[in-house]
């Protein structure tokens, strides 16, 4: 800024163009971050006067095994949900691109889950994965297998959460990929065909590279969504709320970072510690941001 | 490109100037592709069927063994419970106001900023873009508490602008539109526009905006869905029970001591109908635009 | 329609006076924040679905036409909503419900509420249950809440399944046969042995909740010290996990509803209001359930209050409304409408309560819950209690769902609870 003191005026349209984001961000992003930082050095129950706590909250955070558990859970659930989902989305998108009839119908069907109320979605999956009377277990037993205690186990809880997230977002991502595929010129495929490339090769060496910006977009969005997983475990294990709210189910296997933050801040009225957790999450998310940044930077070339 | 230059997408395949034999195999492959699509569709639709089953039965049927698998006759009474328990239509109107406002603002602000970032060099651009990326992935819930306090201080608690204004521009959208603009708009077109004496904003409105409509369609759907489904922030900031959004109102059906699942599901069914209508209207435009964008 | 409502909001906001630095610019300082033409602020009453009788609330409008009562059923996380509203300083209701389990927290911020003693609550105290009354009382004697209902606990059981197992199904005999936890387990073992598909314990949390209620000290003592590692707590833990070792735990914590409907749960432990959970989840089992005294002694679980936030202007008017809504007769009405078990012992003598309950095979449930309500032991519950107790419930689910060693689970629970307690400012 200082080096180009006379220049900036010439670029006023560009500054005006980018200013809405930065103004809004200053008011509703930066200030809250700064306030959180201040809060992380204090104790506050949400109503009473705030008292200074020094580095206590961060000392607690470093020693907090439950927070570590929540971090691991979040990453595992994110991987289990995102990786298979994006592959399935890509597959569905190319199928959708190659069929000729019913495209609009398929699109509507693919889109529907993403606009369904999360509360209703989770109640549905809770019902079908019920340990005893769930449809999934009844089908398993009907074909001679034994039922699974879905909502009890460390891995099965994560599977259920991943299934919920996959169901809700697989079609949405497929539509985005499909729209990306639509933008790829047919000539490219004709050329590939003339070179004798098979469908798989065409897919890997033409479709995927050309879809790269779209794929990056979906990976970034899914990462952000995955790191913020909250409503799914909150609603899934919210029924015993009066005794032990938002603990993430048996073995706290469904306790995600944001759910833990919410529990500490809003259930336990420990806003100072909540702020410290927020910064812990921020640090972890920063690592993923760097990874994303690198991928993006490569795509720039 | 000529292959795409048809009125509807559906005719794209047959118009390919491919040899007859290859055309056949393409056509066969296309038919086979229906199989996974139908399987996926059934899997995706099953929960909706189940939602309808639950919405048309009583709460007790939810716990029955074996579970009810066919729709029942209690839909109207469940819907009646929804309408008496929550201000359904009021909250739907609020949700629509929020989702539409946010979407329109985001599309405008994000694409404008994206255009500047994609096609112009200006002092501190790298720094500003980096700053934006740096806060790219800060989970929104984490600043909930201070944001609530901000809203108290500016007197927006309980109002819809508390939902609309903070969401009016976002890093994801700018990032995505920048990608889109840098790949879909050739510099030559812009240079030509500059030669014609177009300034930054006229370039944006006359050249950029028409071309990026498919990109805006993605972002529009994404933003609309996010705004429509936003749950945590409205739950906290809309403290006036007369003024809620649909998600919060629906969660109110989820009562403290035992949930009446039948009523929640009936509410979910009601809530999704307008979205299906919107998407049906939107998707035609969406597909047509995608093709246009590819052609230009 | 929506826009005009917002204009009204702005209108009422202009008339409002800021109550402090934080709320100086907020739109409304205590109005119901909505309809009403902007002339009167009205009397906003917050409760949750099933928290009060809707009929009684509706009737209060005609009873107090001048007050312009505006009832609002607030859903979701009620405590969080009330707390943020009190912090926010706008849209604060004139009267609000507070759940029993949240009272310890709100008691710690007593200045946000009105001392009901100043408006005549003192005269009513003698007619109320002492232990319940004390729950909403601060150290210096301020009365923050007027009891709506109580949650005396008892054993719920399926008479048909007990008979199938060749056991007695008479409430007095069942209570006698299960008067200690050891007896209860022995009884349960016999039941489960004869009818293997049915269990006497729904989940370990159900048992632990009651046993902890029977202790002299909970997790945090009155002097704000951690008591979660005490000998009596260890005993409570050992008694609880014994149900797992004996194989009589249904482990239905994640799916109580289906388990109740399927008859997997033959015996259940819970508060009076738990009857509604059972009848909602398993209406087909109507007539088969009975109620008996739970082992050792009754405890209390839940039960709520009506309070007046200190921001309320006409506190006397608000208190008069509370007094009417929670009058003896209306508490009886609330029991009829929504099985809200009256906190006022006088209401127990009303026909609404003394009649038999069809769901419980015509049993007069008040004969169990009434005396239980009288005998609930007074117990100190700290504001940090629920946060600290979470560690124990987490480990109990580990024991029952994942087969964790109970002793290891105890060690981990105490360690985790100490951490939480420290974060909550417990010494």
PDB file of C-alpha atoms in Angstrom, chain B residues 20-273:
ATOM      1  CA  UNK B  20     -22.163 -45.551 -37.372  1.00  0.00           C
ATOM      2  CA  UNK B  21     -20.628 -48.442 -35.464  1.00  0.00           C
ATOM      3  CA  UNK B  22     -19.168 -46.276 -32.760  1.00  0.00           C
ATOM      4  CA  UNK B  23     -22.429 -44.413 -32.532  1.00  0.00           C
ATOM      5  CA  UNK B  24     -24.142 -47.688 -31.737  1.00  0.00           C
ATOM      6  CA  UNK B  25     -21.755 -48.534 -28.952  1.00  0.00           C
ATOM      7  CA  UNK B  26     -22.177 -45.063 -27.530  1.00  0.00           C
ATOM      8  CA  UNK B  27     -25.905 -45.508 -27.651  1.00  0.00           C
ATOM      9  CA  UNK B  28     -25.685 -48.885 -25.938  1.00  0.00           C
ATOM     10  CA  UNK B  29     -23.408 -47.484 -23.286  1.00  0.00           C
ATOM     11  CA  UNK B  30     -25.907 -44.709 -22.785  1.00  0.00           C
ATOM     12  CA  UNK B  31     -28.662 -47.204 -22.200  1.00  0.00           C
ATOM     13  CA  UNK B  32     -26.585 -49.166 -19.730  1.00  0.00           C
ATOM     14  CA  UNK B  33     -25.839 -45.974 -17.864  1.00  0.00           C
ATOM     15  CA  UNK B  34     -29.485 -45.872 -16.842  1.00  0.00           C
ATOM     16  CA  UNK B  35     -28.963 -48.888 -14.613  1.00  0.00           C
ATOM     17  CA  UNK B  36     -26.629 -47.244 -12.074  1.00  0.00           C
ATOM     18  CA  UNK B  37     -28.657 -44.062 -12.350  1.00  0.00           C
ATOM     19  CA  UNK B  38     -31.857 -45.885 -11.472  1.00  0.00           C
ATOM     20  CA  UNK B  39     -30.171 -47.720  -8.567  1.00  0.00           C
ATOM     21  CA  UNK B  40     -28.729 -44.468  -7.263  1.00  0.00           C
ATOM     22  CA  UNK B  41     -32.074 -42.734  -7.692  1.00  0.00           C
ATOM     23  CA  UNK B  42     -33.853 -45.419  -5.714  1.00  0.00           C
ATOM     24  CA  UNK B  43     -31.297 -45.208  -2.917  1.00  0.00           C
ATOM     25  CA  UNK B  44     -31.589 -41.443  -2.844  1.00  0.00           C
ATOM     26  CA  UNK B  45     -35.374 -41.508  -2.971  1.00  0.00           C
ATOM     27  CA  UNK B  46     -35.921 -44.218  -0.364  1.00  0.00           C
ATOM     28  CA  UNK B  47     -35.584 -41.828   2.594  1.00  0.00           C
ATOM     29  CA  UNK B  48     -38.217 -39.589   1.024  1.00  0.00           C
ATOM     30  CA  UNK B  49     -40.548 -42.502   0.672  1.00  0.00           C
ATOM     31  CA  UNK B  50     -39.823 -43.344   4.283  1.00  0.00           C
ATOM     32  CA  UNK B  51     -40.412 -39.733   5.282  1.00  0.00           C
ATOM     33  CA  UNK B  52     -43.818 -39.900   3.617  1.00  0.00           C
ATOM     34  CA  UNK B  53     -44.512 -43.210   5.372  1.00  0.00           C
ATOM     35  CA  UNK B  54     -43.652 -41.669   8.724  1.00  0.00           C
ATOM     36  CA  UNK B  55     -45.535 -38.462   7.968  1.00  0.00           C
ATOM     37  CA  UNK B  56     -48.699 -40.405   7.184  1.00  0.00           C
ATOM     38  CA  UNK B  57     -48.588 -42.696  10.201  1.00  0.00           C
ATOM     39  CA  UNK B  58     -48.654 -42.029  13.923  1.00  0.00           C
ATOM     40  CA  UNK B  59     -45.648 -41.533  16.127  1.00  0.00           C
ATOM     41  CA  UNK B  60     -46.197 -44.951  17.689  1.00  0.00           C
ATOM     42  CA  UNK B  61     -45.805 -46.635  14.304  1.00  0.00           C
ATOM     43  CA  UNK B  62     -42.231 -45.345  14.268  1.00  0.00           C
ATOM     44  CA  UNK B  63     -41.437 -47.704  17.119  1.00  0.00           C
ATOM     45  CA  UNK B  64     -43.448 -50.640  15.825  1.00  0.00           C
ATOM     46  CA  UNK B  65     -41.851 -53.993  15.087  1.00  0.00           C
ATOM     47  CA  UNK B  66     -41.747 -54.706  12.211  1.00  0.00           C
ATOM     48  CA  UNK B  67     -41.781 -51.070  11.126  1.00  0.00           C
ATOM     49  CA  UNK B  68     -44.595 -49.742   8.964  1.00  0.00           C
ATOM     50  CA  UNK B  69     -43.540 -49.706   5.323  1.00  0.00           C
ATOM     51  CA  UNK B  70     -46.640 -48.333   3.623  1.00  0.00           C
ATOM     52  CA  UNK B  71     -48.157 -44.861   3.893  1.00  0.00           C
ATOM     53  CA  UNK B  72     -50.938 -44.515   6.418  1.00  0.00           C
ATOM     54  CA  UNK B  73     -53.901 -42.232   6.795  1.00  0.00           C
ATOM     55  CA  UNK B  74     -52.729 -39.723   9.377  1.00  0.00           C
ATOM     56  CA  UNK B  75     -51.152 -37.157   7.058  1.00  0.00           C
ATOM     57  CA  UNK B  76     -53.784 -34.480   7.514  1.00  0.00           C
ATOM     58  CA  UNK B  77     -53.806 -34.647  11.285  1.00  0.00           C
ATOM     59  CA  UNK B  78     -49.990 -34.566  11.344  1.00  0.00           C
ATOM     60  CA  UNK B  79     -49.982 -31.534   9.065  1.00  0.00           C
ATOM     61  CA  UNK B  80     -52.619 -29.952  11.279  1.00  0.00           C
ATOM     62  CA  UNK B  81     -50.285 -30.486  14.257  1.00  0.00           C
ATOM     63  CA  UNK B  82     -47.452 -28.848  12.339  1.00  0.00           C
ATOM     64  CA  UNK B  83     -49.572 -25.836  11.484  1.00  0.00           C
ATOM     65  CA  UNK B  84     -50.844 -25.378  15.035  1.00  0.00           C
ATOM     66  CA  UNK B  85     -47.452 -25.967  16.675  1.00  0.00           C
ATOM     67  CA  UNK B  86     -45.364 -23.575  14.612  1.00  0.00           C
ATOM     68  CA  UNK B  87     -45.958 -20.563  12.396  1.00  0.00           C
ATOM     69  CA  UNK B  88     -45.146 -22.633   9.333  1.00  0.00           C
ATOM     70  CA  UNK B  89     -46.017 -20.239   6.519  1.00  0.00           C
ATOM     71  CA  UNK B  90     -44.547 -17.237   8.304  1.00  0.00           C
ATOM     72  CA  UNK B  91     -41.284 -19.044   8.867  1.00  0.00           C
ATOM     73  CA  UNK B  92     -41.254 -20.271   5.279  1.00  0.00           C
ATOM     74  CA  UNK B  93     -41.699 -16.690   4.069  1.00  0.00           C
ATOM     75  CA  UNK B  94     -38.824 -15.615   6.323  1.00  0.00           C
ATOM     76  CA  UNK B  95     -36.624 -18.408   4.997  1.00  0.00           C
ATOM     77  CA  UNK B  96     -37.439 -17.469   1.421  1.00  0.00           C
ATOM     78  CA  UNK B  97     -36.619 -13.797   2.089  1.00  0.00           C
ATOM     79  CA  UNK B  98     -33.294 -14.762   3.652  1.00  0.00           C
ATOM     80  CA  UNK B  99     -32.319 -17.350   1.041  1.00  0.00           C
ATOM     81  CA  UNK B 100     -33.227 -15.174  -1.955  1.00  0.00           C
ATOM     82  CA  UNK B 101     -31.585 -12.028  -0.552  1.00  0.00           C
ATOM     83  CA  UNK B 102     -28.415 -13.861   0.373  1.00  0.00           C
ATOM     84  CA  UNK B 103     -28.221 -15.581  -3.000  1.00  0.00           C
ATOM     85  CA  UNK B 104     -28.705 -12.381  -5.007  1.00  0.00           C
ATOM     86  CA  UNK B 105     -26.186 -10.435  -2.907  1.00  0.00           C
ATOM     87  CA  UNK B 106     -23.617 -13.226  -2.952  1.00  0.00           C
ATOM     88  CA  UNK B 107     -23.867 -13.663  -6.714  1.00  0.00           C
ATOM     89  CA  UNK B 108     -23.344  -9.969  -7.299  1.00  0.00           C
ATOM     90  CA  UNK B 109     -20.655  -9.196  -4.735  1.00  0.00           C
ATOM     91  CA  UNK B 110     -18.702 -12.401  -5.257  1.00  0.00           C
ATOM     92  CA  UNK B 111     -18.635 -12.305  -9.040  1.00  0.00           C
ATOM     93  CA  UNK B 112     -17.690  -8.614  -9.049  1.00  0.00           C
ATOM     94  CA  UNK B 113     -14.800  -9.220  -6.655  1.00  0.00           C
ATOM     95  CA  UNK B 114     -13.860 -12.373  -8.525  1.00  0.00           C
ATOM     96  CA  UNK B 115     -13.676 -10.416 -11.765  1.00  0.00           C
ATOM     97  CA  UNK B 116     -11.282  -7.928 -10.218  1.00  0.00           C
ATOM     98  CA  UNK B 117      -9.127 -10.705  -8.784  1.00  0.00           C
ATOM     99  CA  UNK B 118      -9.169 -12.766 -11.976  1.00  0.00           C
ATOM    100  CA  UNK B 119      -8.528 -10.170 -14.637  1.00  0.00           C
ATOM    101  CA  UNK B 120      -6.928  -7.125 -13.043  1.00  0.00           C
ATOM    102  CA  UNK B 121      -3.676  -6.321 -11.360  1.00  0.00           C
ATOM    103  CA  UNK B 122      -3.857  -3.782  -8.609  1.00  0.00           C
ATOM    104  CA  UNK B 123      -1.671  -2.935  -5.643  1.00  0.00           C
ATOM    105  CA  UNK B 124      -2.063  -5.292  -2.674  1.00  0.00           C
ATOM    106  CA  UNK B 125      -4.096  -7.727  -4.774  1.00  0.00           C
ATOM    107  CA  UNK B 126      -1.961 -10.707  -3.798  1.00  0.00           C
ATOM    108  CA  UNK B 127      -2.126  -9.692  -0.159  1.00  0.00           C
ATOM    109  CA  UNK B 128      -5.882  -9.237  -0.217  1.00  0.00           C
ATOM    110  CA  UNK B 129      -6.450 -12.521  -2.008  1.00  0.00           C
ATOM    111  CA  UNK B 130      -4.115 -14.304   0.378  1.00  0.00           C
ATOM    112  CA  UNK B 131      -5.911 -12.761   3.333  1.00  0.00           C
ATOM    113  CA  UNK B 132      -9.173 -14.006   1.941  1.00  0.00           C
ATOM    114  CA  UNK B 133      -7.771 -17.499   1.445  1.00  0.00           C
ATOM    115  CA  UNK B 134      -6.273 -17.492   4.933  1.00  0.00           C
ATOM    116  CA  UNK B 135      -9.701 -17.156   6.475  1.00  0.00           C
ATOM    117  CA  UNK B 136     -11.157 -19.436   3.855  1.00  0.00           C
ATOM    118  CA  UNK B 137     -11.804 -22.291   6.194  1.00  0.00           C
ATOM    119  CA  UNK B 138     -12.609 -20.777   9.535  1.00  0.00           C
ATOM    120  CA  UNK B 139     -15.687 -22.700  10.629  1.00  0.00           C
ATOM    121  CA  UNK B 140     -18.500 -20.223  11.028  1.00  0.00           C
ATOM    122  CA  UNK B 141     -19.798 -21.740  14.263  1.00  0.00           C
ATOM    123  CA  UNK B 142     -16.579 -20.872  16.061  1.00  0.00           C
ATOM    124  CA  UNK B 143     -17.227 -17.146  16.021  1.00  0.00           C
ATOM    125  CA  UNK B 144     -20.837 -17.625  17.022  1.00  0.00           C
ATOM    126  CA  UNK B 145     -20.526 -16.090  20.463  1.00  0.00           C
ATOM    127  CA  UNK B 146     -18.776 -12.838  19.487  1.00  0.00           C
ATOM    128  CA  UNK B 147     -20.966 -12.529  16.438  1.00  0.00           C
ATOM    129  CA  UNK B 148     -23.998 -12.750  18.669  1.00  0.00           C
ATOM    130  CA  UNK B 149     -22.559  -9.964  20.805  1.00  0.00           C
ATOM    131  CA  UNK B 150     -21.948  -7.895  17.664  1.00  0.00           C
ATOM    132  CA  UNK B 151     -25.579  -8.352  16.750  1.00  0.00           C
ATOM    133  CA  UNK B 152     -26.659  -7.206  20.204  1.00  0.00           C
ATOM    134  CA  UNK B 153     -24.548  -4.074  19.875  1.00  0.00           C
ATOM    135  CA  UNK B 154     -25.944  -3.091  16.505  1.00  0.00           C
ATOM    136  CA  UNK B 155     -29.464  -4.054  17.513  1.00  0.00           C
ATOM    137  CA  UNK B 156     -30.006  -6.761  14.939  1.00  0.00           C
ATOM    138  CA  UNK B 157     -30.767  -9.631  17.275  1.00  0.00           C
ATOM    139  CA  UNK B 158     -34.026 -11.254  16.263  1.00  0.00           C
ATOM    140  CA  UNK B 159     -34.070  -9.668  12.814  1.00  0.00           C
ATOM    141  CA  UNK B 160     -33.596 -11.190   9.393  1.00  0.00           C
ATOM    142  CA  UNK B 161     -30.753  -8.864   8.452  1.00  0.00           C
ATOM    143  CA  UNK B 162     -28.719 -10.622  11.126  1.00  0.00           C
ATOM    144  CA  UNK B 163     -28.879 -13.622   8.809  1.00  0.00           C
ATOM    145  CA  UNK B 164     -28.611 -11.797   5.494  1.00  0.00           C
ATOM    146  CA  UNK B 165     -25.872  -9.187   5.901  1.00  0.00           C
ATOM    147  CA  UNK B 166     -23.041 -11.350   7.323  1.00  0.00           C
ATOM    148  CA  UNK B 167     -23.681 -13.872   4.547  1.00  0.00           C
ATOM    149  CA  UNK B 168     -23.857 -11.329   1.724  1.00  0.00           C
ATOM    150  CA  UNK B 169     -20.338 -12.044   0.457  1.00  0.00           C
ATOM    151  CA  UNK B 170     -18.098 -15.022   1.059  1.00  0.00           C
ATOM    152  CA  UNK B 171     -14.644 -16.304   0.299  1.00  0.00           C
ATOM    153  CA  UNK B 172     -15.844 -19.582  -1.249  1.00  0.00           C
ATOM    154  CA  UNK B 173     -17.886 -17.759  -3.850  1.00  0.00           C
ATOM    155  CA  UNK B 174     -15.111 -15.339  -4.775  1.00  0.00           C
ATOM    156  CA  UNK B 175     -12.625 -18.184  -4.994  1.00  0.00           C
ATOM    157  CA  UNK B 176     -14.926 -20.265  -7.170  1.00  0.00           C
ATOM    158  CA  UNK B 177     -16.012 -17.420  -9.460  1.00  0.00           C
ATOM    159  CA  UNK B 178     -12.393 -16.339  -9.881  1.00  0.00           C
ATOM    160  CA  UNK B 179     -11.536 -19.836 -11.105  1.00  0.00           C
ATOM    161  CA  UNK B 180     -14.516 -19.746 -13.390  1.00  0.00           C
ATOM    162  CA  UNK B 181     -13.881 -16.279 -14.807  1.00  0.00           C
ATOM    163  CA  UNK B 182     -10.196 -16.851 -15.450  1.00  0.00           C
ATOM    164  CA  UNK B 183     -10.940 -19.978 -17.493  1.00  0.00           C
ATOM    165  CA  UNK B 184     -14.140 -18.931 -19.243  1.00  0.00           C
ATOM    166  CA  UNK B 185     -13.402 -15.359 -20.310  1.00  0.00           C
ATOM    167  CA  UNK B 186     -10.605 -14.870 -22.833  1.00  0.00           C
ATOM    168  CA  UNK B 187      -8.479 -11.762 -22.272  1.00  0.00           C
ATOM    169  CA  UNK B 188      -9.030 -10.790 -25.922  1.00  0.00           C
ATOM    170  CA  UNK B 189     -12.722 -10.147 -25.357  1.00  0.00           C
ATOM    171  CA  UNK B 190     -11.917  -7.854 -22.451  1.00  0.00           C
ATOM    172  CA  UNK B 191      -9.210  -6.105 -24.469  1.00  0.00           C
ATOM    173  CA  UNK B 192     -11.749  -5.506 -27.217  1.00  0.00           C
ATOM    174  CA  UNK B 193     -14.171  -4.095 -24.649  1.00  0.00           C
ATOM    175  CA  UNK B 194     -11.459  -1.760 -23.342  1.00  0.00           C
ATOM    176  CA  UNK B 195     -10.814  -0.592 -26.901  1.00  0.00           C
ATOM    177  CA  UNK B 196     -14.510   0.222 -27.153  1.00  0.00           C
ATOM    178  CA  UNK B 197     -14.101   2.423 -24.112  1.00  0.00           C
ATOM    179  CA  UNK B 198     -15.712   0.160 -21.546  1.00  0.00           C
ATOM    180  CA  UNK B 199     -14.648   0.774 -17.954  1.00  0.00           C
ATOM    181  CA  UNK B 200     -14.401  -1.889 -15.283  1.00  0.00           C
ATOM    182  CA  UNK B 201     -18.055  -1.926 -14.333  1.00  0.00           C
ATOM    183  CA  UNK B 202     -19.343  -1.804 -17.888  1.00  0.00           C
ATOM    184  CA  UNK B 203     -17.081  -4.725 -18.758  1.00  0.00           C
ATOM    185  CA  UNK B 204     -18.546  -6.550 -15.810  1.00  0.00           C
ATOM    186  CA  UNK B 205     -22.151  -5.917 -16.763  1.00  0.00           C
ATOM    187  CA  UNK B 206     -21.844  -6.164 -20.533  1.00  0.00           C
ATOM    188  CA  UNK B 207     -19.177  -8.816 -21.046  1.00  0.00           C
ATOM    189  CA  UNK B 208     -18.580 -10.808 -17.878  1.00  0.00           C
ATOM    190  CA  UNK B 209     -22.057 -11.195 -16.437  1.00  0.00           C
ATOM    191  CA  UNK B 210     -23.651 -12.758 -19.545  1.00  0.00           C
ATOM    192  CA  UNK B 211     -20.800 -15.245 -19.961  1.00  0.00           C
ATOM    193  CA  UNK B 212     -20.580 -16.443 -16.381  1.00  0.00           C
ATOM    194  CA  UNK B 213     -24.244 -17.311 -15.976  1.00  0.00           C
ATOM    195  CA  UNK B 214     -23.597 -21.072 -15.693  1.00  0.00           C
ATOM    196  CA  UNK B 215     -20.954 -20.384 -13.058  1.00  0.00           C
ATOM    197  CA  UNK B 216     -23.435 -18.198 -11.241  1.00  0.00           C
ATOM    198  CA  UNK B 217     -25.969 -21.004 -11.484  1.00  0.00           C
ATOM    199  CA  UNK B 218     -23.709 -23.357  -9.494  1.00  0.00           C
ATOM    200  CA  UNK B 219     -22.896 -20.717  -6.979  1.00  0.00           C
ATOM    201  CA  UNK B 220     -26.543 -19.731  -6.833  1.00  0.00           C
ATOM    202  CA  UNK B 221     -27.696 -23.239  -6.032  1.00  0.00           C
ATOM    203  CA  UNK B 222     -24.904 -23.692  -3.520  1.00  0.00           C
ATOM    204  CA  UNK B 223     -25.650 -20.416  -1.762  1.00  0.00           C
ATOM    205  CA  UNK B 224     -29.388 -20.918  -1.820  1.00  0.00           C
ATOM    206  CA  UNK B 225     -29.086 -24.391  -0.302  1.00  0.00           C
ATOM    207  CA  UNK B 226     -26.694 -23.166   2.378  1.00  0.00           C
ATOM    208  CA  UNK B 227     -28.938 -20.240   3.272  1.00  0.00           C
ATOM    209  CA  UNK B 228     -32.074 -22.377   3.242  1.00  0.00           C
ATOM    210  CA  UNK B 229     -30.562 -25.056   5.454  1.00  0.00           C
ATOM    211  CA  UNK B 230     -28.624 -22.836   7.835  1.00  0.00           C
ATOM    212  CA  UNK B 231     -29.459 -24.112  11.281  1.00  0.00           C
ATOM    213  CA  UNK B 232     -27.082 -23.147  14.055  1.00  0.00           C
ATOM    214  CA  UNK B 233     -26.780 -19.403  13.559  1.00  0.00           C
ATOM    215  CA  UNK B 234     -30.531 -18.729  13.112  1.00  0.00           C
ATOM    216  CA  UNK B 235     -31.139 -20.949  16.136  1.00  0.00           C
ATOM    217  CA  UNK B 236     -29.037 -18.586  18.218  1.00  0.00           C
ATOM    218  CA  UNK B 237     -29.737 -15.181  16.748  1.00  0.00           C
ATOM    219  CA  UNK B 238     -33.484 -15.410  16.109  1.00  0.00           C
ATOM    220  CA  UNK B 239     -34.514 -15.138  19.721  1.00  0.00           C
ATOM    221  CA  UNK B 240     -37.968 -13.791  18.984  1.00  0.00           C
ATOM    222  CA  UNK B 241     -40.183 -16.877  18.669  1.00  0.00           C
ATOM    223  CA  UNK B 242     -42.521 -14.951  16.337  1.00  0.00           C
ATOM    224  CA  UNK B 243     -39.756 -14.586  13.768  1.00  0.00           C
ATOM    225  CA  UNK B 244     -38.086 -17.828  12.835  1.00  0.00           C
ATOM    226  CA  UNK B 245     -36.731 -19.529   9.784  1.00  0.00           C
ATOM    227  CA  UNK B 246     -38.025 -22.886   8.656  1.00  0.00           C
ATOM    228  CA  UNK B 247     -35.129 -24.971   9.979  1.00  0.00           C
ATOM    229  CA  UNK B 248     -35.449 -23.444  13.425  1.00  0.00           C
ATOM    230  CA  UNK B 249     -39.220 -23.791  13.367  1.00  0.00           C
ATOM    231  CA  UNK B 250     -38.864 -27.440  12.369  1.00  0.00           C
ATOM    232  CA  UNK B 251     -36.400 -28.059  15.156  1.00  0.00           C
ATOM    233  CA  UNK B 252     -39.040 -26.652  17.512  1.00  0.00           C
ATOM    234  CA  UNK B 253     -41.175 -29.611  16.598  1.00  0.00           C
ATOM    235  CA  UNK B 254     -38.375 -31.691  18.050  1.00  0.00           C
ATOM    236  CA  UNK B 255     -39.572 -31.255  21.595  1.00  0.00           C
ATOM    237  CA  UNK B 256     -37.672 -31.813  24.778  1.00  0.00           C
ATOM    238  CA  UNK B 257     -39.422 -34.826  26.196  1.00  0.00           C
ATOM    239  CA  UNK B 258     -39.830 -37.280  23.374  1.00  0.00           C
ATOM    240  CA  UNK B 259     -40.158 -36.219  19.772  1.00  0.00           C
ATOM    241  CA  UNK B 260     -43.323 -36.650  17.755  1.00  0.00           C
ATOM    242  CA  UNK B 261     -41.516 -37.985  14.706  1.00  0.00           C
ATOM    243  CA  UNK B 262     -44.665 -38.163  12.604  1.00  0.00           C
ATOM    244  CA  UNK B 263     -45.211 -34.430  12.997  1.00  0.00           C
ATOM    245  CA  UNK B 264     -41.548 -33.591  12.346  1.00  0.00           C
ATOM    246  CA  UNK B 265     -41.659 -35.647   9.171  1.00  0.00           C
ATOM    247  CA  UNK B 266     -44.903 -34.012   8.059  1.00  0.00           C
ATOM    248  CA  UNK B 267     -43.183 -30.665   8.550  1.00  0.00           C
ATOM    249  CA  UNK B 268     -40.201 -31.894   6.534  1.00  0.00           C
ATOM    250  CA  UNK B 269     -42.500 -32.958   3.705  1.00  0.00           C
ATOM    251  CA  UNK B 270     -44.197 -29.556   3.669  1.00  0.00           C
ATOM    252  CA  UNK B 271     -40.858 -27.788   3.789  1.00  0.00           C
ATOM    253  CA  UNK B 272     -39.381 -29.519   0.780  1.00  0.00           C
ATOM    254  CA  UNK B 273     -42.247 -28.995  -1.667  1.00  0.00           C
TER     255      UNK B 273
END
